[in-house]
Structures are given as structure tokens and as C-alpha cells.
């Protein structure tokens, strides 16, 4: 039997993920994703500070004269959108590398929340699952890329609305990225996972938008992979697990 959640607000699971990631018995499984994230996001932060101002200035120079009155609104939206682009790019790379460890972390968090012991597969089980977990990561990328291109074009050519849609899309991507580890551990097909998240779109989207925002904030973003995995696993246990596990 699953645990019932005290809150239906998806963003609350980010705080819950922080709590879970550093609990005794869980934090050692969060360590490797955390270290991978620190290395890659250190590189990302340097790139962000170098390119963001240049790209935003170029975009504002390209903006038609009749839209200059939108500059006050567009400037912060574009900066957030560019930061989110970097966050999603480097998060995707980090998650490909860390995916076997993220799956193991999700497994241990689920076991703690449900009271049902996780299979003691150890290092052998982790290695055996690498092809499946990497395959699932590339399945996500195939789903993300064409849609991201479409939303990115809207970001460039549809002022204000395009930026808002891009931010919402980024949140949806983050939710799929991190919630999928718990689903995949139970061999739930990728399409069924997306449908399940969509049925809880309020929780899913608010969770993902907060994760996407925090993933673009220097220093905080270094912690986000294990926190997001733990938080999304808690959301799976509270709201979705019972629909897939009999």
C-alpha cells in the first residue's frame, strides 16, 4: 500500500526530495549523481556567465522596432529562458551519465517510503541494468528534441507567449526526466509513464517548473539531480504507483 501525500501541490515534492536525499540510508546513493552534477554544472556555470549577456543583447538587437516597448518584459523572460536552455542541456548530459545511479536512488527511496525492501541486486544488478537505463535516456531525448525545437522557435518568434510556453515546456521535460526513473524501475512503458504524469498534470507541471527554475540557479543547481529524483519518486509513490503496481 502506498503512502498518501499531505499535499497535492507538485512543487512541495521538491522540498520533500531535499529532505529524502540527505536522510541516512539514502544519501550514499545520492552521492554519485551529486558528484556528476557538480562537475558538469561547474562547466555549465562558466558557459552561462560568458554567453548569456551576449545572446540576450543579440536577441534584443534583432527585435523589430515596433516591439521595443516590450523590452522591459522581454529582458527578464529571455534571461530566464537562456538559463533554462543551459540547464536542460547540461542536465540531459548529466542524466545520461548518472542514469544507472539515479535508477538505484529512486529504487531505494521507494523502498523507504513504501516499506517494501528493494531487491538487493548490488553492483551486478546495477551493471546489468545499464543498457536498459541508457536506452530509456535516449528514448527521452528522442521525445524531447523535436518538441524542444518547436518551442524554441516559438521562444524566438513569439514574444512573451513564446517565452512562457518555453518555460512550461522546460518544466514538463524536467518532470518526465526525473519521474521516469521510478516508472522505469517497474518496466512501465515510456508512453504509459507520460500518460500517467499527464493525468496528474497540475502536480507534474508545478514540480517540473520549480525544478527547472532551481536547475538554472548557480550553486543550488549542483544539488538538483538527487533532489529531483527523490522528490519525483515520492510523487510516484503517493499518486501513481498504485495504478501500475498490483
CSV table of N, CA and C in Angstrom, one decimal, residues 106-121 186 241:
chain,number,residue,atom,x,y,z
A,106,UNK,N,16.3,6.1,-7.0
A,106,UNK,CA,14.8,6.0,-7.0
A,106,UNK,C,14.3,4.7,-6.3
A,107,UNK,N,15.0,3.6,-6.6
A,107,UNK,CA,14.6,2.3,-6.0
A,107,UNK,C,14.7,2.4,-4.5
A,108,UNK,N,15.8,2.9,-4.0
A,108,UNK,CA,16.0,3.0,-2.5
A,108,UNK,C,15.0,3.9,-1.8
A,109,UNK,N,14.7,5.0,-2.5
A,109,UNK,CA,13.7,6.0,-1.9
A,109,UNK,C,12.3,5.3,-1.9
A,110,UNK,N,12.0,4.6,-3.0
A,110,UNK,CA,10.7,4.0,-3.0
A,110,UNK,C,10.6,2.9,-1.9
A,111,UNK,N,11.6,2.2,-1.7
A,111,UNK,CA,11.7,1.2,-0.6
A,111,UNK,C,11.5,1.8,0.8
A,112,UNK,N,12.1,3.0,1.0
A,112,UNK,CA,11.9,3.6,2.3
A,112,UNK,C,10.5,4.1,2.5
A,113,UNK,N,9.9,4.7,1.4
A,113,UNK,CA,8.6,5.2,1.5
A,113,UNK,C,7.5,4.2,1.6
A,114,UNK,N,7.7,3.1,1.0
A,114,UNK,CA,6.6,2.0,0.9
A,114,UNK,C,6.8,1.0,2.0
A,115,UNK,N,8.0,0.9,2.5
A,115,UNK,CA,8.3,-0.2,3.5
A,115,UNK,C,8.6,-1.5,2.8
A,116,UNK,N,8.6,-1.6,1.5
A,116,UNK,CA,8.8,-2.8,0.8
A,116,UNK,C,10.3,-2.8,0.4
A,117,UNK,N,11.1,-3.8,0.9
A,117,UNK,CA,12.5,-3.8,0.6
A,117,UNK,C,12.8,-3.9,-0.9
A,118,UNK,N,13.8,-3.1,-1.3
A,118,UNK,CA,14.2,-3.1,-2.7
A,118,UNK,C,15.0,-4.4,-3.0
A,119,UNK,N,15.0,-4.9,-4.2
A,119,UNK,CA,15.8,-6.1,-4.5
A,119,UNK,C,17.3,-5.8,-4.2
A,120,UNK,N,17.9,-6.7,-3.5
A,120,UNK,CA,19.4,-6.5,-3.2
A,120,UNK,C,20.2,-7.0,-4.4
A,121,UNK,N,20.2,-6.1,-5.5
A,121,UNK,CA,20.9,-6.5,-6.7
A,121,UNK,C,22.4,-6.2,-6.7
A,186,UNK,N,10.0,-0.2,-12.7
A,186,UNK,CA,8.9,-1.2,-12.7
A,186,UNK,C,8.5,-1.6,-14.1
A,241,UNK,N,1.8,5.1,-8.2
A,241,UNK,CA,2.3,3.7,-8.0
A,241,UNK,C,1.2,2.7,-8.0
